[in-house]
Coordinates of C-alpha atoms in Angstrom, one line a residue:
X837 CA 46.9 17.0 -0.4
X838 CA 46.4 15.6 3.2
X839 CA 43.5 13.2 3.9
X840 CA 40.8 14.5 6.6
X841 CA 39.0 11.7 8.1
X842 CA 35.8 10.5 9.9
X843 CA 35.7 9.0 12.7
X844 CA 34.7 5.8 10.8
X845 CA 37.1 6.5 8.2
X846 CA 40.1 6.0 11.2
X847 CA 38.8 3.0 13.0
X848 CA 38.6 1.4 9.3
X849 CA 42.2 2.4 8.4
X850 CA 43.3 1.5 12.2
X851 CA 41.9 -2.0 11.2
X852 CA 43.9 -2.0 7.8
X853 CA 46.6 -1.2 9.0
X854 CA 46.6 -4.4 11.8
X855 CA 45.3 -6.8 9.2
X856 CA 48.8 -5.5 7.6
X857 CA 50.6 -6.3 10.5
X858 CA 50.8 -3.4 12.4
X859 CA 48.8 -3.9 16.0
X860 CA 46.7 -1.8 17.7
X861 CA 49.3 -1.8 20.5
X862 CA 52.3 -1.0 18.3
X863 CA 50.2 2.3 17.3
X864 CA 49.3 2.9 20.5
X865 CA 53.5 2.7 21.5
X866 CA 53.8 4.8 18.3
X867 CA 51.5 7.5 19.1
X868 CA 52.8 7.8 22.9
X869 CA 56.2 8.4 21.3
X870 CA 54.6 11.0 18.8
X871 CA 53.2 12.7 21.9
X872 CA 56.3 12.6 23.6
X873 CA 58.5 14.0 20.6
X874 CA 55.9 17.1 20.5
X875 CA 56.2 17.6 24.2
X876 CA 60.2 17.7 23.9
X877 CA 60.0 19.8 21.3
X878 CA 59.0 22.7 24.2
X879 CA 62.2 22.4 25.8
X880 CA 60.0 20.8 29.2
X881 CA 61.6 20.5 32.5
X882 CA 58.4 19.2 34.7
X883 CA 55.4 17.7 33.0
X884 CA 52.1 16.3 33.9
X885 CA 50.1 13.9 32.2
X886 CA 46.3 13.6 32.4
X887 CA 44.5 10.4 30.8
X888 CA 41.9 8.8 30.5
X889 CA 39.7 5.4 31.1
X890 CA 40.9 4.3 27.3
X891 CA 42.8 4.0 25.0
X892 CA 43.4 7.9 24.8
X893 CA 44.6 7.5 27.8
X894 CA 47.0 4.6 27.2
X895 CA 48.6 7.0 24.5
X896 CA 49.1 9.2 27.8
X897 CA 50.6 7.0 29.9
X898 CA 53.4 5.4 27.5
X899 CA 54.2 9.6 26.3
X900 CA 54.8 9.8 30.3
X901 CA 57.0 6.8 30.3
X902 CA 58.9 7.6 27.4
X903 CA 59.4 11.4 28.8
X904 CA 60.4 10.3 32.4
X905 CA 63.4 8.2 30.7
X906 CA 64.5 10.9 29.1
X907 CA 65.1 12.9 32.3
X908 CA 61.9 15.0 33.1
X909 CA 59.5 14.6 36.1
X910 CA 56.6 13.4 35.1
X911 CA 53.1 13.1 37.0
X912 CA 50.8 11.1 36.4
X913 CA 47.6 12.0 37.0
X914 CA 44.9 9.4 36.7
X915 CA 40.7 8.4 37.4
X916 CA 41.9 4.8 38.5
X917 CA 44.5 3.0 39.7
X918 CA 46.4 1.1 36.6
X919 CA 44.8 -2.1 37.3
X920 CA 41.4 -0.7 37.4
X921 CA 40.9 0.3 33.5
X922 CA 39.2 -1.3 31.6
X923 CA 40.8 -1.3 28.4
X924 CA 43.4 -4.3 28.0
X925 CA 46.0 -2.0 25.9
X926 CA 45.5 0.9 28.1
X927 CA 45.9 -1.2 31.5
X928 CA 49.0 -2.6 30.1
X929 CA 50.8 0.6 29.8
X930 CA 49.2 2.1 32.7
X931 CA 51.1 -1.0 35.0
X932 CA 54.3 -0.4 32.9
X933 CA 54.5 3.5 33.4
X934 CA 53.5 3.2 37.1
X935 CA 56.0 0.1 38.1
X936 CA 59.2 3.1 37.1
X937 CA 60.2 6.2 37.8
X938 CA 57.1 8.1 37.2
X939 CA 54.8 10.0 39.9
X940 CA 51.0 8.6 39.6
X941 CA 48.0 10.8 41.1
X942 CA 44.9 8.9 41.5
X943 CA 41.2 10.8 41.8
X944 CA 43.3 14.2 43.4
X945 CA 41.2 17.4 44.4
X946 CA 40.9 20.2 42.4
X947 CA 42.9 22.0 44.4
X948 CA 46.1 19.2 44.3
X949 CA 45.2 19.0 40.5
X950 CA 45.7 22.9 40.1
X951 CA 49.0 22.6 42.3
X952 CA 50.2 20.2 40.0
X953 CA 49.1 22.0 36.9
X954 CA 51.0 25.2 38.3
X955 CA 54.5 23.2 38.9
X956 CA 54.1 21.8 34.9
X957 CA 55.9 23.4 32.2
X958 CA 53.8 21.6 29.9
X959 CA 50.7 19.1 30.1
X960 CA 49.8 16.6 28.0
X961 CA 45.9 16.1 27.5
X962 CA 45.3 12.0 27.0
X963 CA 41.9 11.9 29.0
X964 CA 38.7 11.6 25.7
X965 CA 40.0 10.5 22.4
X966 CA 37.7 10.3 19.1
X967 CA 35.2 8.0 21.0
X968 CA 34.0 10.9 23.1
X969 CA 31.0 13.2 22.2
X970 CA 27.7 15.1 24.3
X971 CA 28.4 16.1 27.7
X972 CA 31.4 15.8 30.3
X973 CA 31.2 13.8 33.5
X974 CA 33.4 14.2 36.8
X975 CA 35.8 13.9 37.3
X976 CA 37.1 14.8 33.5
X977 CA 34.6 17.8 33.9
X978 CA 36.5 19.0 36.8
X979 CA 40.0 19.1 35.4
X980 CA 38.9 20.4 32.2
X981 CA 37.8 23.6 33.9
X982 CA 40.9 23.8 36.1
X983 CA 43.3 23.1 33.7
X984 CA 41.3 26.1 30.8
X985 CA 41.7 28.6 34.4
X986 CA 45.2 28.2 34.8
X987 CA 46.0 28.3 30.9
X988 CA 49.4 26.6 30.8
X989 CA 51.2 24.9 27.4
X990 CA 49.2 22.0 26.6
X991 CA 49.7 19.5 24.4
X992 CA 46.8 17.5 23.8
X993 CA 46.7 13.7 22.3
X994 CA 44.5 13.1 19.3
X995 CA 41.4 15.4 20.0
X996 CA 41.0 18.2 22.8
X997 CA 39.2 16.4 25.2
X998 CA 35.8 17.7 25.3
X999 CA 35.5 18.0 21.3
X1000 CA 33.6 15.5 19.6
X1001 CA 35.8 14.4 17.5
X1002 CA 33.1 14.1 14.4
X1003 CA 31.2 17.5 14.6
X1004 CA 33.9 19.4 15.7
X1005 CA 31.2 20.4 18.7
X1006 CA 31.6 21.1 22.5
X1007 CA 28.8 20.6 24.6
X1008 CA 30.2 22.0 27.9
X1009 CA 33.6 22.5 28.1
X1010 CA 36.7 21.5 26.3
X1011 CA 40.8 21.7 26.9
X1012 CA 42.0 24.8 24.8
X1013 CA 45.1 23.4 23.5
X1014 CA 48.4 24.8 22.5
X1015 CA 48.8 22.3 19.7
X1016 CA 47.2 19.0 19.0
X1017 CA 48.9 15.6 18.2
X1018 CA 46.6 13.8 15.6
X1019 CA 47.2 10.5 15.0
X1020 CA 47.3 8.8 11.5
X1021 CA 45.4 11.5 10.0
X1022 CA 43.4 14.8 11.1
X1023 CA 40.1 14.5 12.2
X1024 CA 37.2 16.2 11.0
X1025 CA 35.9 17.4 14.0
X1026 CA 38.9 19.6 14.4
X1027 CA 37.9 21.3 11.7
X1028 CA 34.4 22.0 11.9
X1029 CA 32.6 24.0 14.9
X1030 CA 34.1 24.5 17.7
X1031 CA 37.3 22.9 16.9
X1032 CA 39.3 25.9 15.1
X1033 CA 39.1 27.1 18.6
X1034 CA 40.5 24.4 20.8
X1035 CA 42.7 22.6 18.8
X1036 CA 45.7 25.7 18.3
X1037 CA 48.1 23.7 15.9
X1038 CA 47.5 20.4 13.8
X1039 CA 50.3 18.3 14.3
X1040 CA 49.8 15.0 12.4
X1041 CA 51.8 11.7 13.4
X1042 CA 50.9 9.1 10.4
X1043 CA 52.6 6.4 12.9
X1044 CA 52.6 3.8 9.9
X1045 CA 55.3 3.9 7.8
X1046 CA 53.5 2.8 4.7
X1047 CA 50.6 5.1 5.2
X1048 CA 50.6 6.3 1.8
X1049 CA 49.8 2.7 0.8
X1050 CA 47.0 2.4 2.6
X1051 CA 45.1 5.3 2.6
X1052 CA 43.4 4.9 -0.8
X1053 CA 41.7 2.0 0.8
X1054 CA 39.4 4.3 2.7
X1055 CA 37.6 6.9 1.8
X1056 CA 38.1 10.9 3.1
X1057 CA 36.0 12.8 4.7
X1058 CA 37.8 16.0 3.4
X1059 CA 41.3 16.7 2.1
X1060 CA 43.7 19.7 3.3
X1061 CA 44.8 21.4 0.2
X1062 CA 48.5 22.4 0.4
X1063 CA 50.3 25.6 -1.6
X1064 CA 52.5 22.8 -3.6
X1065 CA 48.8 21.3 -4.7
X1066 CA 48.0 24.4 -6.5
X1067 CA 51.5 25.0 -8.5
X1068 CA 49.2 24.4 -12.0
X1069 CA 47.7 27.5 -11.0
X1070 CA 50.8 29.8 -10.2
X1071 CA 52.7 29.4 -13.7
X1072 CA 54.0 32.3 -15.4
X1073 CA 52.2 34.0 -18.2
X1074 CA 53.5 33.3 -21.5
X1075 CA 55.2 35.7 -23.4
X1076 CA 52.5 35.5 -26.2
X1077 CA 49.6 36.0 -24.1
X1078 CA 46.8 39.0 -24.8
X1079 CA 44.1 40.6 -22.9
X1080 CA 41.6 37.8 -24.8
X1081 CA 43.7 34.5 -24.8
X1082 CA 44.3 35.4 -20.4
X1083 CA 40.4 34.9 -20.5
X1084 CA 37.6 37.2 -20.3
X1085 CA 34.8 37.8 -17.4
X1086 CA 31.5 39.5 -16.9
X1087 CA 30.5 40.9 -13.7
X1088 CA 26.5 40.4 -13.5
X1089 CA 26.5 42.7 -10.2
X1090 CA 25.3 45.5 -8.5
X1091 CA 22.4 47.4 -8.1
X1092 CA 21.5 51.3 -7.1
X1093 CA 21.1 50.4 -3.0
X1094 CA 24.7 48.3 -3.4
X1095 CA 27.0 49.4 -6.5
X1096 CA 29.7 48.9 -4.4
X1097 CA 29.7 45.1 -4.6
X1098 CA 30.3 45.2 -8.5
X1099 CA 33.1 47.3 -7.8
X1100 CA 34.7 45.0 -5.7
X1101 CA 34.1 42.1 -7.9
X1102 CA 35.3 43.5 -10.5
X1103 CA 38.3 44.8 -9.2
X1104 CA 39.3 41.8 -7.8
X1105 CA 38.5 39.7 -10.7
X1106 CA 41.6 41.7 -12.9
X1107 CA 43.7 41.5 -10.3
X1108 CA 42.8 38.0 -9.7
X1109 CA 44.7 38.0 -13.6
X1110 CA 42.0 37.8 -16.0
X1111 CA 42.8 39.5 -19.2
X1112 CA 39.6 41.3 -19.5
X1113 CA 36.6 42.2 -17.0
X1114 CA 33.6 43.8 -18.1
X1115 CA 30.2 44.7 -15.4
X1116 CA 27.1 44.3 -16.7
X1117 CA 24.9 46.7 -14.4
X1118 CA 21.5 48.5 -13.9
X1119 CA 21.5 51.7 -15.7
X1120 CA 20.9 53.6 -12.0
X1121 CA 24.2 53.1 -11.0
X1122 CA 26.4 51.9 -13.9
X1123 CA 27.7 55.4 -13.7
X1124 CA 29.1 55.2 -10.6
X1125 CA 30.4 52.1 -11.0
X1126 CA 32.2 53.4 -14.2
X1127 CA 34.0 56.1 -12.4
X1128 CA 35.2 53.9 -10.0
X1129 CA 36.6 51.5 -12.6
X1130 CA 38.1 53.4 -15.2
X1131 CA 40.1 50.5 -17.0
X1132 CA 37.0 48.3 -16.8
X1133 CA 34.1 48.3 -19.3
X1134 CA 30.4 49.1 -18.0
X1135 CA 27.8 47.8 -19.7
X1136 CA 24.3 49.6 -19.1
X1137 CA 21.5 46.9 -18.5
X1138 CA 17.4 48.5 -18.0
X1139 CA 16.5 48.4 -14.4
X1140 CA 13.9 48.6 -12.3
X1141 CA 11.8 51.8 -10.7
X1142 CA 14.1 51.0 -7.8
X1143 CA 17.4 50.6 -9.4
X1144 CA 17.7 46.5 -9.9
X1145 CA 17.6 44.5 -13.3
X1146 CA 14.6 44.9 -14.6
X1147 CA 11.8 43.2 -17.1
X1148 CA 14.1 43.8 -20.1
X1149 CA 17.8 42.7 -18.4
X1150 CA 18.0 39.2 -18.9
X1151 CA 17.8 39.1 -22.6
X1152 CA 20.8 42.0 -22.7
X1153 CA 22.5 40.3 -20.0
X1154 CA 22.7 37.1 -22.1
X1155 CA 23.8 38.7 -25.6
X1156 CA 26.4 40.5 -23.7
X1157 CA 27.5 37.0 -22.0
X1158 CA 27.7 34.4 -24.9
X1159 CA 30.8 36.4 -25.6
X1160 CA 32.8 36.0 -21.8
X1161 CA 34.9 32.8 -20.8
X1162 CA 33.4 33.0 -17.4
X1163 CA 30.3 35.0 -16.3
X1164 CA 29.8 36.1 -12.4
X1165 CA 26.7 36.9 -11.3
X1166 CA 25.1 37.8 -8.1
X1167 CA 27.1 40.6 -6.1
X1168 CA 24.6 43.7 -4.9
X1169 CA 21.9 42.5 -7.5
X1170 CA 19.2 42.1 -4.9
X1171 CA 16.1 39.6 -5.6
X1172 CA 13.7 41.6 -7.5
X1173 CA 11.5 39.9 -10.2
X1174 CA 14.1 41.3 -12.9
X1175 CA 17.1 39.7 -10.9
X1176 CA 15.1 36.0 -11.3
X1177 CA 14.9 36.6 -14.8
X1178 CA 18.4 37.2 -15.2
X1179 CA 20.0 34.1 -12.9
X1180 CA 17.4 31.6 -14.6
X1181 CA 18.2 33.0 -18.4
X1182 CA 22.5 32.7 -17.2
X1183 CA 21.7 29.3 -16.4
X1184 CA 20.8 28.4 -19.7
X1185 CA 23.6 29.6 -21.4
X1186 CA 27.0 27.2 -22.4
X1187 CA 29.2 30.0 -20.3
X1188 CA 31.3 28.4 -16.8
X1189 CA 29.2 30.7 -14.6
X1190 CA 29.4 31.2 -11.4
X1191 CA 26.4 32.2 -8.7
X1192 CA 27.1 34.1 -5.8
X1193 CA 25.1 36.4 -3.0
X1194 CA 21.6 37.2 -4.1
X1195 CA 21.8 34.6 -7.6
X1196 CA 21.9 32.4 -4.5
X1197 CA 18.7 33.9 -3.0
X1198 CA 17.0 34.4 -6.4
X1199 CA 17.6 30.6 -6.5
X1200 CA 16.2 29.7 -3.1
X1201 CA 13.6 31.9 -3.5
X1202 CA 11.8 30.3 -6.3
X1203 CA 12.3 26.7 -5.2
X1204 CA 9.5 25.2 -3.2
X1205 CA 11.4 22.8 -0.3
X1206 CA 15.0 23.2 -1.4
X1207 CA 16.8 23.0 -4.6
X1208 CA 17.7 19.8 -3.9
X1209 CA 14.2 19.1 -4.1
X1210 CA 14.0 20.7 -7.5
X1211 CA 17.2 19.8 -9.9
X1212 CA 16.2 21.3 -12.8
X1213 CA 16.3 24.7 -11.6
X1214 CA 20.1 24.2 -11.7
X1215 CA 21.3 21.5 -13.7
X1216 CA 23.2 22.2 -16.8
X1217 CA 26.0 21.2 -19.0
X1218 CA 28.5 23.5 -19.1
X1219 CA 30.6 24.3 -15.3
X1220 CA 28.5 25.8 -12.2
X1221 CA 29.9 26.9 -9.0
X1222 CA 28.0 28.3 -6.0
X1223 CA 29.7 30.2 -3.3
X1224 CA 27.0 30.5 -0.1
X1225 CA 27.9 31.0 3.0
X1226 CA 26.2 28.8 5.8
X1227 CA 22.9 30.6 6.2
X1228 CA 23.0 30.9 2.4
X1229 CA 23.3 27.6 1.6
X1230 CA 20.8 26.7 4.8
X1231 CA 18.6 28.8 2.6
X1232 CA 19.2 26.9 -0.6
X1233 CA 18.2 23.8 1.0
X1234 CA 15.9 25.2 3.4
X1235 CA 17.5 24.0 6.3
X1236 CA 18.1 26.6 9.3
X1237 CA 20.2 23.6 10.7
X1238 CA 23.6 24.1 8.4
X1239 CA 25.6 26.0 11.2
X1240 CA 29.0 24.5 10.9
X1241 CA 31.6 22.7 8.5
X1242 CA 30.2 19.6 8.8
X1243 CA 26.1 20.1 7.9
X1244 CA 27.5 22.4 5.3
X1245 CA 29.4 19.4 3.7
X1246 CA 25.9 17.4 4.3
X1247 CA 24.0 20.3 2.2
X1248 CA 26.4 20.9 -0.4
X1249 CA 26.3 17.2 -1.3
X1250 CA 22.5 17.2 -0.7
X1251 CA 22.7 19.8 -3.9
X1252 CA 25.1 18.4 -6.4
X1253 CA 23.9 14.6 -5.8
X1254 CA 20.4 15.9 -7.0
X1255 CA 22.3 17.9 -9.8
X1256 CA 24.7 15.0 -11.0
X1257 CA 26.9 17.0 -12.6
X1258 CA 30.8 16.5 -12.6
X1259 CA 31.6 20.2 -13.3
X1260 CA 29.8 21.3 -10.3
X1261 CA 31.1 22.8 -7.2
X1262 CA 30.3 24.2 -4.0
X1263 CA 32.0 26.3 -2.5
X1264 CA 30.5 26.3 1.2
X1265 CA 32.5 29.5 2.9
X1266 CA 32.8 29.8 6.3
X1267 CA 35.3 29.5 9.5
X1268 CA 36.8 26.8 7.5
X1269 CA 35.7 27.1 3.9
X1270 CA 35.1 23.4 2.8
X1271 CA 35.5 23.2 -1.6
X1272 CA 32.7 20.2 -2.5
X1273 CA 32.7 18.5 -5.6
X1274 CA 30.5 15.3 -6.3
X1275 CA 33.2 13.2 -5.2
X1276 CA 35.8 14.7 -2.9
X1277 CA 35.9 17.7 -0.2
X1278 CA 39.0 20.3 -0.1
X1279 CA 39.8 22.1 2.4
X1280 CA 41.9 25.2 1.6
X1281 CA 43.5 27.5 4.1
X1282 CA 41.1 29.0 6.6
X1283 CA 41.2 33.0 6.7
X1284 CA 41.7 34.9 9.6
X1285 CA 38.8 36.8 11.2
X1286 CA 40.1 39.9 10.0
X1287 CA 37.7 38.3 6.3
X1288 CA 34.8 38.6 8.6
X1289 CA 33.6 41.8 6.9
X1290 CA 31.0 43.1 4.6
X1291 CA 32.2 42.5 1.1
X1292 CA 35.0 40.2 1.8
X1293 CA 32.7 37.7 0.0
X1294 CA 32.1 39.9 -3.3
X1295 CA 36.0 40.0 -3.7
X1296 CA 36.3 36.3 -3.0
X1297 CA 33.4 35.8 -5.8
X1298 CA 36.1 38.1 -8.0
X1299 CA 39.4 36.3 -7.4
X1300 CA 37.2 33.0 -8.2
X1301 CA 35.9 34.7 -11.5
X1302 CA 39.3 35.9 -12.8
X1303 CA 41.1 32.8 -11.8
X1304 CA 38.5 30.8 -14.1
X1305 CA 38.3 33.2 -16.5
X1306 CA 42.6 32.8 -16.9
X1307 CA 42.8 29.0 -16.5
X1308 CA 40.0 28.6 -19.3
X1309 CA 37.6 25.9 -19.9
X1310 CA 39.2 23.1 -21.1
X1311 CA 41.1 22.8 -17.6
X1312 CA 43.6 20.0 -16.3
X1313 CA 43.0 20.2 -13.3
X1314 CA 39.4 19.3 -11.1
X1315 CA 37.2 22.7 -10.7
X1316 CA 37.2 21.8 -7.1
X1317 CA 41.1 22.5 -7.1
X1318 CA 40.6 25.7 -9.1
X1319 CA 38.2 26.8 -6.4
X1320 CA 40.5 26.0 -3.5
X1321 CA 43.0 28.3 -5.2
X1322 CA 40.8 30.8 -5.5
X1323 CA 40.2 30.4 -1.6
X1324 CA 43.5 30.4 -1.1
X1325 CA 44.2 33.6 -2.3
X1326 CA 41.3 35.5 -0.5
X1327 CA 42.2 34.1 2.7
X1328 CA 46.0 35.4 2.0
X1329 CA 44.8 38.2 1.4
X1330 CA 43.1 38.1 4.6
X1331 CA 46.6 37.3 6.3
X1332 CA 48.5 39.5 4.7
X1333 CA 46.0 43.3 5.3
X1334 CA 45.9 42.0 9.0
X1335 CA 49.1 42.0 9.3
X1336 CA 50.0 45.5 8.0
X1337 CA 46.2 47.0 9.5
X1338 CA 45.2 45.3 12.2
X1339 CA 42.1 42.0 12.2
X1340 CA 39.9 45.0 13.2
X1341 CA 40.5 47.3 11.1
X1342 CA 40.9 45.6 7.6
X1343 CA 37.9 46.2 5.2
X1344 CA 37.1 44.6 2.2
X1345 CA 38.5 46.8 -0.2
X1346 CA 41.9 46.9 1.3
X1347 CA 41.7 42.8 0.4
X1348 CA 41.7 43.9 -3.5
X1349 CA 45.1 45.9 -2.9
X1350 CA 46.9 42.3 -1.5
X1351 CA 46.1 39.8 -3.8
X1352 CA 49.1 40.4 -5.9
X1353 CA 51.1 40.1 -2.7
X1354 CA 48.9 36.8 -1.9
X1355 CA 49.3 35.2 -4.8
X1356 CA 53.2 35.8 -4.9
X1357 CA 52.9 34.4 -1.1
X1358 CA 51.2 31.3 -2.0
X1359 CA 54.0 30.7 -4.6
X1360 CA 56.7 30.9 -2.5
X1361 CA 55.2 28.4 -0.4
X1362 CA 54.7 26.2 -2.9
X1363 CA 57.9 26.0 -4.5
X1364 CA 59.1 25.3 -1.1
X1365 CA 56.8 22.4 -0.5
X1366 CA 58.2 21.1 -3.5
X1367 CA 61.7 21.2 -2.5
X1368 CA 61.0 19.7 0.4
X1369 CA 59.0 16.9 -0.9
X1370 CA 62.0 16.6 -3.6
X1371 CA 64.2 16.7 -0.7
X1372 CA 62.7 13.9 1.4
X1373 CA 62.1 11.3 -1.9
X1374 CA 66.0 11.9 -1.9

């Protein structure tokens, strides 16, 4: 896994790293030449250079000297004259860079700054680094806009300038780069908000070369989950396997206005491999449901004068789920009073049970000020995972402000720090789907927007179920891990319809018919990243 960090987190690792004997100066020459290598990489003849007042900027201006010696024409282009900034490492450079063979542009017009933008093959964006956040100022506001209007290759240093580098946010306007050099470890910013959208590819430069010693002595704000991090999960069934010993799960879902989402569930769950899905479902549409799933059990459960769980479900839903490795429940159910019967009796049971859709609103819905506010509606011994999306899990805290990746992190661990269990896990979806345990953050990979579609969140809630219900209780490896696999697969399954359909034409039931192909995907990939990492401790 690769570490995420605040903004904090760097500046605290930066200082590390000098107290080791690394200076600030020597990172700074580093991360220039890390700028420079990914600029090379695009075969430049002509490139420009924008930077900063600081230290961002000094990053920019030894990239530009590097890249001049190596043949190119490079401009400069500058808010000061070298000897005017302010910060001592930056001015340094700045002098070094201007007294060779390199073209500097002080303060030019928009219209000399677009000229010179037009002649680049390839600019390199050094102007804001990760101290940078609300609004832009001239003149950085001005060549922001001119450089996003002529949409060349861009490169930028660190962060898009214009992103803060923290929330991920942009207040006004921000460079849309090409690909982004991040120095010593991804920020969290680029993650969350707005920064999916600006920051094209994550190209990290660790700079140190014994970062891997080091980095344990802060903490992470997050940590990238990789396909070789999930091999645990992508093992070959044994030979002497059954439908019972690959795990069993029951599908609490559905409901007469939205049968549809048990389908999907359930579906996905077996294909997800466990050995043997069952749906427990209101009478009123349990028919359908059945037809639709011929290999899959349905189990009739009273409803409602309007086709929910009613008075009498939760005590059949219970003596139906004492006997399932896993239990899922919230897919279609809706949040009549038979529904809150049935979430609060499933959380009493000794079942790994996980709570998605309306279980999450039944849940919110009785809880005066937040769950957070009120553990005891959802502590318990045995494993618990939520799966809300943002304005669900704004709901479960009864927020309206969890918009993004990084007040979704902020939530979750409002939730499981008033919980205080070790076997409980969020998993917070959205642009970037951020896996939250009690003490870490995973970030799996984020699905294209072909998954933003009605009932690409009840198969997600399946593959989850059936990859619990096959790894078992008594698991290795963290639940948050398990989770990010499960993740993982959905949003490869995202990748993969999209491809052969179109982003705007997948739905989510073409997302069931890929997760075989997903899951082979993801093992490729990780026996790959294994080779590679055997390869380089060669």
């Amino acid at each position: 896994m690769k570490p995420v960090l605040s903004c904090d987190e760097v500046r605290a690792l930066e200082d590390i790293i000098d107290a080791a004997g690394t200076s600030k100066a020597e990172l700074m020459e580093l991360a220039g030449e890390f700028a420079a290598e990914q600029v090379l990489k695009l075969k430049p003849k002509r490139v420009l250079v924008l930077v900063g007042f600081g230290n961002n900027g000094g990053d920019g201006w030894v990239a530009a000297d590097i890249l001049s010696q190596k043949g190119l024409d490079v401009d400069v282009v500058s808010p000061l004259e070298p000897d005017e900034i302010s910060s001592s490492l930056a001015r340094h450079v700045a002098r070094r860079t201007a007294g060779r063979d390199v073209n500097v542009i002080v303060g030019p017009s928009r219209t000399e700054l677009a000229d010179l933008i037009a002649r680049a093959d390839v600019v390199l964006d050094a102007i804001l680094g990760t101290g940078f956040h609300g609004a832009l100022r001239p003149p950085f506001s001005i060549w922001i806009s001119t450089l996003n209007d002529l949409a060349p290759r861009v490169i930028s240093v660190d962060v898009p300038s214009g992103l803060d580098a923290q929330t991920g946010r942009v207040e006004d306007d921000c460079v849309r780069a090409t690909a982004t050099a991040t120095m010593i470890a991804p920020k969290i910013g680029l993650y969350s908000a707005d920064g999916p959208e600006y920051s094209g590819e994550i190209i990290c430069g660790r700079l140190y070369d014994k970062f891997d010693e080091v980095i344990g002595d802060v903490e992470h704000a997050a940590e990238i989950v990789e396909p070789a991090d999930l091999t645990n999960f992508l093992m070959p069934l044994p030979a002497n396997i059954d439908k019972y010993s690959r795990g069993s799960a029951l599908i609490v879902a559905g409901s007469a206005a939205y049968p549809g989402a048990a389908i999907m569930a359930a579906k996905s769950a077996a294909r997800a491999g466990a050995g043997y899905v069952a749906v427990a479902a209101p009478s009123a549409c349990a028919n359908l449901i059945r037809m639709a799933l011929p290999s899959v059990p349905v189990i009739d459960i009273p409803s409602d004068s309007r086709g929910a769980f009613g008075a009498a479900a939760s005590k059949a839903v219970c003596e139906v789920a004492r006997k399932f490795s896993c239990v899922l429940c919230g897919p279609g159910i809706t949040t009549a009073a038979g529904c809150l019967d049935v979430v609060n009796s499933l959380m009493a049971l000794d079942v790994p049970l996980i709570l998605d859709a309306d279980a999450l609103n039944c849940l919110s819905k009785v809880a005066i000020g937040g769950i957070d506010q009120t553990p005891e509606l959802y502590r318990r011994e045995a494993p618990l995972i939520l799966t809300p999306h943002y304005r669900e899990l704004g709901r479960l805290v009864d927020d309206a402000g969890v918009v993004d990746l990084g007040t979704a992190v902020d939530a979750a661990q409002r939730i499981l720090w008033a919980g205080g269990s070790s076997d409980m896990v969020i998993v917070a979806k959205g642009p970037t789907t951020a896996i939250v345990g009690v003490e870490k953050v995973l970030l799996p990979q984020a699905g294209p927007a072909s998954l933003a579609t009605a009932g690409s969140g009840d198969v997600l809630a399946g593959i989850l179920a059936g990859s619990v219900a096959l790894a078992g209780r008594e698991l290795d490896d963290p639940w948050e891990l398990l989770c990010a696999y499960a993740v993982n697969v959905h949003s490869y399954t995202g990748f993969a319809a999209a491809a052969q359909l179109g982003d705007r034409s997948v739905i989510a039931t073409d997302l069931i018919d890929f997760i075989g192909p997903a899951m082979q995907l993801i093992t490729e990939e990780a026996l790959e990243g294994l080779d590679a990492s055997t390869a380089s401790d060669a």
